[in-house]
Amino acid sequence: MKSSFALLTAIGIASLAQFATAADITGTVTLSGTPPAEIDIKPLLNDPVCGKLNGGKATTHFYVVGPNKGLADVVVMLKGVPPQAADASTPPAVLDQKGCLYSPQILAIQTGQKLLVKNSDPASVPMHNVHINPTAAANVAAYSTKISQPQMSGAPDLTYDFSAPENFMKFQCDVHPWMFAWVTVVDNPYFAVTGEDGKFTIKNVKPGKYKIVALHRKAANAGIEKDVEVKDSGATVDFTIEIK
Amino acid sequence: MKTAAGVPRSGLFFRPSFLMNQPSNNRWLHRYAVLTALATLALIGIGGLVTSHEAGMSVPDWPNSYGYNMFLFPPSKWIGGILYEHTHRLWASMVGLLIVALTRWLGGRPIRKPLAIVGLIEVLAGIAVFVIWPSEKATGGFLTGIGGLVLLAALIWIRGEAAPRPLPQLGWAVFFIVQLQGLLGGLRVVLFKDQIGIFHATLAQIFFVLLCLIALMTSKWWNRMVTQHTTRDTLVPSASGLQKLILATTALILFQLILGATMRHQHAGLSIRDFPLAYGKLWPATDPASVARYNEHRMEMIDINPITAFQIQLQMVHRIVALLILGAVAFCAWSAWRKHFGAVAKLSAFWLGLIFCQAGLGAATVLSGKAADVATAHVLVGALSLATGAALSIIALRFPALGLASTESKALRAANMNGVMDVGSAGEMPAAR
């Protein structure tokens, strides 16, 4: 009995120690320069059903810039850390199809993490056809027979689980050719996607020196890399992505 | 047993007189060939709409459509890109049917046996697929269906003789190409290969050209010309400068169409969005930094793949070749009008009109941001330009006297003029030469 208590205590202390020594990396990504104006998605607006679902207004969202030039939809991740796939306890990520558009358009998930693709559109949109475009060999092999999967209105979620990291895997709907989403698969848990204010937080990073990368699909497709030293109190890294 | 006209009654089916006429004396055969060519032009147009709307993969299975038999797919599900892709499949099936009948008609009685053998092989192959790969029963059923139709066409008793050479051979060519096209279209879908799409689009253009030549060679005008140019030496003409230029220009148009098909099947939209300059220059920069900058500023709705330096260079080559074609066709038309007379000159002028129209549509495609209707019209006029060039080449080679005013008598000129006025009308076709 005593030994069991001692073991539990030791595990508890070890766990607390781990959290105590993990910190967050926070930062802001800002856009320098003037992005091109977003454009109306005319094919969607001209579609009799999908156009109505969006109230006759739908534009591209390639550069989502906040009031302080904060840039949304930037994937920020640590690079060079030991690969670590998600375990069963990791909650699934969700990619929804709503109003004949994907939401969100930019998403990041961990290798091994389940990705649920939902169809929330009404019966007036009979179907979507989810077409993925993996480029990593393992992902290509795993989904060679499921590249394109129809999903009727009200059908169960489609589930994906990618084992290899890759940036901006394109999801598209083959029925509605304006529907796109890009999913970045990261082989560690240390990543985030900036919000509309351009801010991000990567949680529970152990103190140490790392390389950190910011990727934007349009303006920094290859990524901007920086060094960061995470201390017990955490670290702050800001990025500026320039549009020329 | 014979009818009053002495025609044997043996045979399985109804034998309307227009089918029983000799191909050399059959206005309906010509009209049917024209109809088939027009249906094929429409098919190319629908194919253009498929790529312009990026709808090639909107129906992910083949030959079924979302698990339904292609012909039973409910219209309520023809939404978004499915409308274009499914219409393309159905229209292609109809063209396939027209082609089987055309092949049978051109080949006449002698073609029955080989056609029956082909049909039987396809039926047996379909059954084999059905038995060996039960999961591919749709493919087996499709193949069996095609074979059954071919077999039926062979069994129908048409008493007509074969059309003059090379029409039966052209019939066989379009017969095999239409089946290959169906297979390529299906493989493009199930294998996700853009390269197959490029080949599919190019072969469609060649297929259309062959059908136009069949329509031309079954016309009253062609028959009259064959009658007037009976000496064997005109059948193997020494190629004049104009003939060579027409041939070379037609080949250049085919090359241009291959470039166009390659551009369309990159799924990257317009790699250059301004005209007549390219990114404000005569020749745009294509270094990695410049291409990255172009991509940063591209706002695309459908053709969303990032553009590459190769695609920019491809469009520049397309523009340069367009200029070369314009110059070459203008020179052909000018030469024909200045030195020669008759069909070659008139058709060259029509050709030049098409090329001007095509150049305008090319510019409009860029300036409209590749609007689907404009881009599709560009594909259609491209097909017509190639077919016109091919027809002109055949006419110039087969009837060189039409293009050689120095050796042409006034009487022949007058005869040619009369013949030109009758192009496309029905009439008699002489025996094969």
Coordinates of C-alpha atoms in Angstrom, one line a residue, chain B residues 108-431:
Chain B
G108 CA -21.1 -0.8 -96.8
R109 CA -21.6 -4.5 -97.2
P110 CA -17.9 -5.5 -97.1
I111 CA -17.5 -4.1 -93.6
R112 CA -20.1 -6.3 -92.0
K113 CA -17.8 -9.2 -91.2
P114 CA -14.9 -7.3 -89.7
L115 CA -17.3 -5.1 -87.7
A116 CA -19.1 -8.2 -86.4
I117 CA -15.8 -9.6 -85.3
V118 CA -14.9 -6.4 -83.5
G119 CA -18.3 -6.2 -81.8
L120 CA -18.1 -9.9 -80.8
I121 CA -14.6 -9.4 -79.3
E122 CA -15.8 -6.4 -77.3
V123 CA -18.9 -8.3 -76.0
L124 CA -16.7 -11.2 -75.0
A125 CA -14.1 -8.9 -73.4
G126 CA -16.9 -7.2 -71.5
I127 CA -18.2 -10.5 -70.2
A128 CA -14.7 -11.6 -69.3
V129 CA -14.2 -8.4 -67.3
F130 CA -17.6 -9.1 -65.7
V131 CA -16.6 -12.6 -64.7
I132 CA -12.9 -12.1 -63.8
W133 CA -13.2 -8.8 -61.9
P134 CA -16.7 -8.7 -60.4
S135 CA -15.8 -5.3 -58.8
E136 CA -15.5 -3.9 -62.3
K137 CA -18.9 -5.0 -63.4
A138 CA -19.8 -1.5 -64.5
T139 CA -16.8 -1.5 -66.9
G140 CA -17.7 -5.0 -68.1
G141 CA -21.3 -3.9 -68.7
F142 CA -20.2 -0.8 -70.5
L143 CA -17.8 -2.7 -72.8
T144 CA -20.5 -5.4 -73.5
G145 CA -22.9 -2.6 -74.3
I146 CA -20.6 -1.0 -76.8
G147 CA -19.8 -4.4 -78.4
G148 CA -23.5 -5.2 -78.6
L149 CA -24.1 -2.0 -80.5
V150 CA -21.3 -2.6 -82.9
L151 CA -22.5 -6.2 -83.4
L152 CA -26.0 -4.9 -84.1
A153 CA -24.6 -2.4 -86.6
A154 CA -22.9 -5.2 -88.4
L155 CA -26.0 -7.4 -88.4
I156 CA -28.3 -4.8 -89.9
W157 CA -28.5 -5.6 -93.5
I158 CA -27.5 -2.6 -95.6
R159 CA -27.1 -3.5 -99.2
G160 CA -25.0 -0.5 -100.1
E161 CA -21.6 -0.7 -101.6
A162 CA -18.6 0.7 -99.8
A163 CA -17.8 4.3 -100.4
P164 CA -14.8 5.1 -102.5
R165 CA -11.4 4.9 -100.9
P166 CA -10.3 6.4 -98.5
L167 CA -13.7 6.8 -97.0
P168 CA -14.1 3.3 -95.5
Q169 CA -10.6 3.6 -94.1
L170 CA -11.4 7.0 -92.6
G171 CA -14.6 5.4 -91.2
W172 CA -12.4 2.7 -89.4
A173 CA -10.1 5.5 -88.1
V174 CA -12.9 7.4 -86.5
F175 CA -14.5 4.2 -85.2
F176 CA -11.3 3.3 -83.3
I177 CA -10.6 6.8 -82.2
V178 CA -14.0 7.4 -80.7
Q179 CA -13.6 4.2 -78.6
L180 CA -10.1 5.2 -77.6
Q181 CA -11.4 8.6 -76.7
G182 CA -14.1 7.1 -74.5
L183 CA -11.4 5.0 -72.7
L184 CA -9.0 8.0 -72.3
G185 CA -11.8 10.1 -70.9
G186 CA -12.6 7.4 -68.4
L187 CA -9.0 6.8 -67.5
R188 CA -8.5 10.5 -67.0
V189 CA -11.1 10.3 -64.3
V190 CA -10.2 7.1 -62.5
L191 CA -6.4 7.6 -62.7
F192 CA -6.3 11.3 -61.9
K193 CA -3.8 11.9 -64.7
D194 CA -3.8 15.3 -66.3
Q195 CA -1.4 14.0 -69.0
I196 CA -4.2 11.8 -70.3
G197 CA -6.4 14.9 -70.5
I198 CA -3.9 16.6 -72.7
F199 CA -3.8 13.6 -75.1
H200 CA -7.7 13.3 -74.9
A201 CA -8.0 16.9 -76.0
T202 CA -5.5 16.6 -78.8
L203 CA -7.0 13.4 -80.1
A204 CA -10.4 15.1 -80.1
Q205 CA -9.1 17.7 -82.5
I206 CA -7.7 15.1 -84.8
F207 CA -11.0 13.1 -84.6
F208 CA -12.9 16.3 -85.6
V209 CA -10.6 16.9 -88.5
L210 CA -11.2 13.3 -89.8
L211 CA -14.9 13.8 -89.6
C212 CA -14.7 17.1 -91.5
L213 CA -12.7 15.3 -94.2
I214 CA -15.3 12.6 -94.4
A215 CA -18.0 15.3 -94.8
L216 CA -15.9 17.0 -97.5
M217 CA -15.2 13.8 -99.4
T218 CA -18.8 12.8 -99.5
S219 CA -19.9 16.2 -100.8
K220 CA -21.2 17.0 -104.3
W221 CA -18.4 19.5 -104.8
W222 CA -15.7 16.9 -104.1
N223 CA -17.3 14.5 -106.5
R224 CA -17.4 17.1 -109.2
M225 CA -13.8 17.9 -108.7
V226 CA -12.8 14.2 -108.8
T227 CA -14.7 14.0 -112.1
Q228 CA -12.8 17.0 -113.5
H229 CA -9.4 15.9 -112.4
T230 CA -9.2 12.4 -113.7
T231 CA -5.6 12.1 -114.7
R232 CA -3.4 10.2 -112.4
D233 CA -0.7 12.8 -112.4
T234 CA -2.9 15.2 -110.5
L235 CA -3.3 12.6 -107.8
V236 CA 0.3 12.8 -106.9
P237 CA 1.1 16.5 -107.3
S238 CA 4.5 18.0 -107.0
A239 CA 4.1 20.1 -103.9
S240 CA 4.1 23.8 -104.7
G241 CA 5.3 26.5 -102.3
L242 CA 1.7 27.3 -101.4
Q243 CA 0.8 23.7 -100.8
K244 CA 3.8 23.2 -98.5
L245 CA 2.9 26.4 -96.6
I246 CA -0.7 25.3 -96.1
L247 CA 0.5 21.9 -94.8
A248 CA 3.1 23.4 -92.6
T249 CA 0.6 26.0 -91.2
T250 CA -1.9 23.3 -90.5
A251 CA 0.7 21.3 -88.6
L252 CA 1.6 24.5 -86.7
I253 CA -2.0 24.9 -85.7
L254 CA -2.1 21.4 -84.4
F255 CA 1.0 22.1 -82.4
Q256 CA -0.7 25.3 -81.1
L257 CA -3.7 23.3 -80.0
I258 CA -1.5 20.8 -78.2
L259 CA 0.1 23.8 -76.4
G260 CA -3.4 25.1 -75.6
A261 CA -4.5 21.7 -74.2
T262 CA -1.4 21.5 -72.1
M263 CA -2.1 25.0 -70.7
R264 CA -5.7 24.1 -69.9
H265 CA -4.8 20.9 -68.2
Q266 CA -2.3 22.5 -65.8
H267 CA -5.3 23.7 -63.7
A268 CA -3.4 26.9 -62.9
G269 CA -5.6 29.3 -64.9
L270 CA -3.9 32.2 -66.6
S271 CA -0.2 32.2 -66.0
I272 CA -0.1 35.7 -67.6
R273 CA -3.1 38.0 -66.9
D274 CA -2.3 41.0 -69.1
F275 CA -2.2 41.4 -72.9
P276 CA -0.5 42.3 -75.2
L277 CA 2.3 42.8 -72.7
A278 CA 3.2 40.1 -70.2
Y279 CA 3.5 41.4 -66.6
G280 CA 4.1 44.8 -68.2
K281 CA 7.0 43.5 -70.4
L282 CA 7.6 42.1 -73.8
W283 CA 9.0 39.0 -72.1
P284 CA 8.3 38.5 -68.4
A285 CA 10.9 37.7 -65.8
T286 CA 10.6 34.0 -64.8
D287 CA 13.2 33.8 -62.0
P288 CA 12.0 32.2 -58.8
A289 CA 11.6 35.5 -57.0
S290 CA 9.5 37.0 -59.8
V291 CA 7.3 33.9 -60.0
A292 CA 6.8 34.0 -56.2
R293 CA 5.7 37.7 -56.6
Y294 CA 3.3 36.8 -59.3
N295 CA 1.7 34.1 -57.2
E296 CA 1.4 36.5 -54.2
H297 CA -0.7 38.8 -56.3
R298 CA -2.8 36.2 -58.2
M299 CA -6.4 36.2 -57.0
E300 CA -7.9 33.1 -58.4
M301 CA -11.3 31.5 -57.8
I302 CA -11.0 28.1 -59.5
D303 CA -7.7 27.5 -61.2
I304 CA -5.9 27.7 -57.9
N305 CA -2.6 25.9 -58.4
P306 CA 0.4 28.3 -58.1
I307 CA 1.8 29.2 -61.5
T308 CA 5.3 28.2 -62.5
A309 CA 8.0 29.6 -64.8
F310 CA 7.2 26.8 -67.2
Q311 CA 3.6 27.8 -67.5
I312 CA 4.5 31.4 -68.1
Q313 CA 6.9 30.4 -70.8
L314 CA 4.3 28.1 -72.3
Q315 CA 1.8 30.9 -72.6
M316 CA 4.5 33.1 -74.2
V317 CA 5.3 30.3 -76.7
H318 CA 1.5 30.1 -77.4
R319 CA 1.4 33.8 -78.1
I320 CA 4.4 33.7 -80.4
V321 CA 3.1 30.6 -82.3
A322 CA -0.3 32.5 -82.7
L323 CA 1.6 35.3 -84.4
L324 CA 3.4 32.9 -86.7
I325 CA 0.1 31.2 -87.6
L326 CA -1.6 34.6 -88.2
G327 CA 1.3 35.6 -90.5
A328 CA 1.4 32.2 -92.3
V329 CA -2.4 32.1 -92.9
A330 CA -2.4 35.7 -94.0
F331 CA 0.4 34.9 -96.5
C332 CA -1.5 31.8 -97.7
A333 CA -4.7 33.8 -98.3
W334 CA -2.8 36.6 -100.0
S335 CA -0.9 34.2 -102.2
A336 CA -4.0 32.3 -103.1
W337 CA -5.9 35.5 -104.1
R338 CA -3.0 37.0 -105.9
K339 CA -1.9 34.1 -108.0
H340 CA -4.6 31.5 -108.0
F341 CA -8.3 31.1 -108.3
G342 CA -11.2 29.1 -106.9
A343 CA -11.6 26.9 -103.9
V344 CA -8.2 27.3 -102.5
A345 CA -8.4 31.1 -102.5
K346 CA -11.9 31.2 -101.1
L347 CA -11.2 28.7 -98.3
S348 CA -7.9 30.5 -97.5
A349 CA -9.8 33.7 -97.0
F350 CA -12.3 31.9 -94.7
W351 CA -9.3 30.4 -92.9
L352 CA -7.8 33.9 -92.4
G353 CA -11.1 35.1 -91.0
L354 CA -11.1 32.2 -88.5
I355 CA -7.6 33.0 -87.4
F356 CA -8.4 36.6 -86.8
C357 CA -11.4 35.6 -84.8
Q358 CA -9.2 33.1 -82.9
A359 CA -6.6 35.8 -82.1
G360 CA -9.3 38.1 -80.8
L361 CA -10.7 35.3 -78.7
G362 CA -7.2 34.5 -77.3
A363 CA -6.8 38.1 -76.2
A364 CA -10.3 38.1 -74.8
T365 CA -9.6 34.9 -72.9
V366 CA -6.7 36.7 -71.1
L367 CA -8.4 40.0 -70.6
S368 CA -11.6 38.4 -69.3
G369 CA -9.6 36.4 -66.7
K370 CA -10.4 33.2 -68.6
A371 CA -14.1 33.5 -68.6
A372 CA -15.5 30.1 -69.3
D373 CA -17.6 31.0 -72.3
V374 CA -14.8 33.0 -74.0
A375 CA -12.2 30.3 -73.3
T376 CA -14.5 27.6 -74.7
A377 CA -15.2 29.7 -77.8
H378 CA -11.4 29.9 -78.2
V379 CA -11.3 26.1 -78.1
L380 CA -14.0 25.8 -80.7
V381 CA -12.6 28.2 -83.2
G382 CA -9.3 26.5 -82.7
A383 CA -10.9 23.2 -83.8
L384 CA -12.5 24.9 -86.8
S385 CA -9.2 26.5 -87.8
L386 CA -7.4 23.1 -87.7
A387 CA -10.2 21.5 -89.7
T388 CA -10.2 24.3 -92.3
G389 CA -6.4 24.0 -92.6
A390 CA -6.7 20.2 -93.0
A391 CA -9.4 20.5 -95.6
L392 CA -7.4 23.1 -97.5
S393 CA -4.4 20.9 -97.4
I394 CA -6.3 17.9 -98.8
I395 CA -7.9 20.1 -101.5
A396 CA -4.6 21.6 -102.5
L397 CA -2.8 18.3 -102.7
R398 CA -5.6 16.4 -104.3
F399 CA -6.6 19.0 -106.9
P400 CA -3.4 21.1 -107.5
A401 CA -4.9 22.6 -110.6
L402 CA -7.3 24.5 -108.4
G403 CA -4.4 26.4 -107.0
L404 CA -2.3 26.8 -110.2
A405 CA -3.8 29.5 -112.3
S406 CA -1.0 29.5 -114.8
T407 CA -2.0 26.0 -116.0
E408 CA -5.6 26.4 -115.6
S409 CA -7.9 27.1 -118.4
K410 CA -10.7 29.6 -118.2
A411 CA -13.2 26.9 -118.7
L412 CA -11.8 25.0 -115.7
R413 CA -11.8 28.2 -113.7
A414 CA -15.5 28.7 -114.4
A415 CA -16.2 25.0 -113.6
N416 CA -14.3 25.4 -110.3
M417 CA -16.3 28.5 -109.4
N418 CA -19.5 26.7 -110.0
G419 CA -18.2 23.8 -108.0
V420 CA -17.3 26.1 -105.1
M421 CA -20.8 27.5 -105.1
D422 CA -22.1 24.0 -104.6
V423 CA -19.9 23.0 -101.7
G424 CA -21.9 21.1 -99.1
S425 CA -24.8 20.3 -101.3
A426 CA -25.8 16.8 -102.2
G427 CA -24.9 15.2 -105.4
E428 CA -23.3 12.3 -107.1
M429 CA -20.0 10.8 -106.2
P430 CA -18.0 9.1 -108.9
A431 CA -16.4 5.7 -108.5

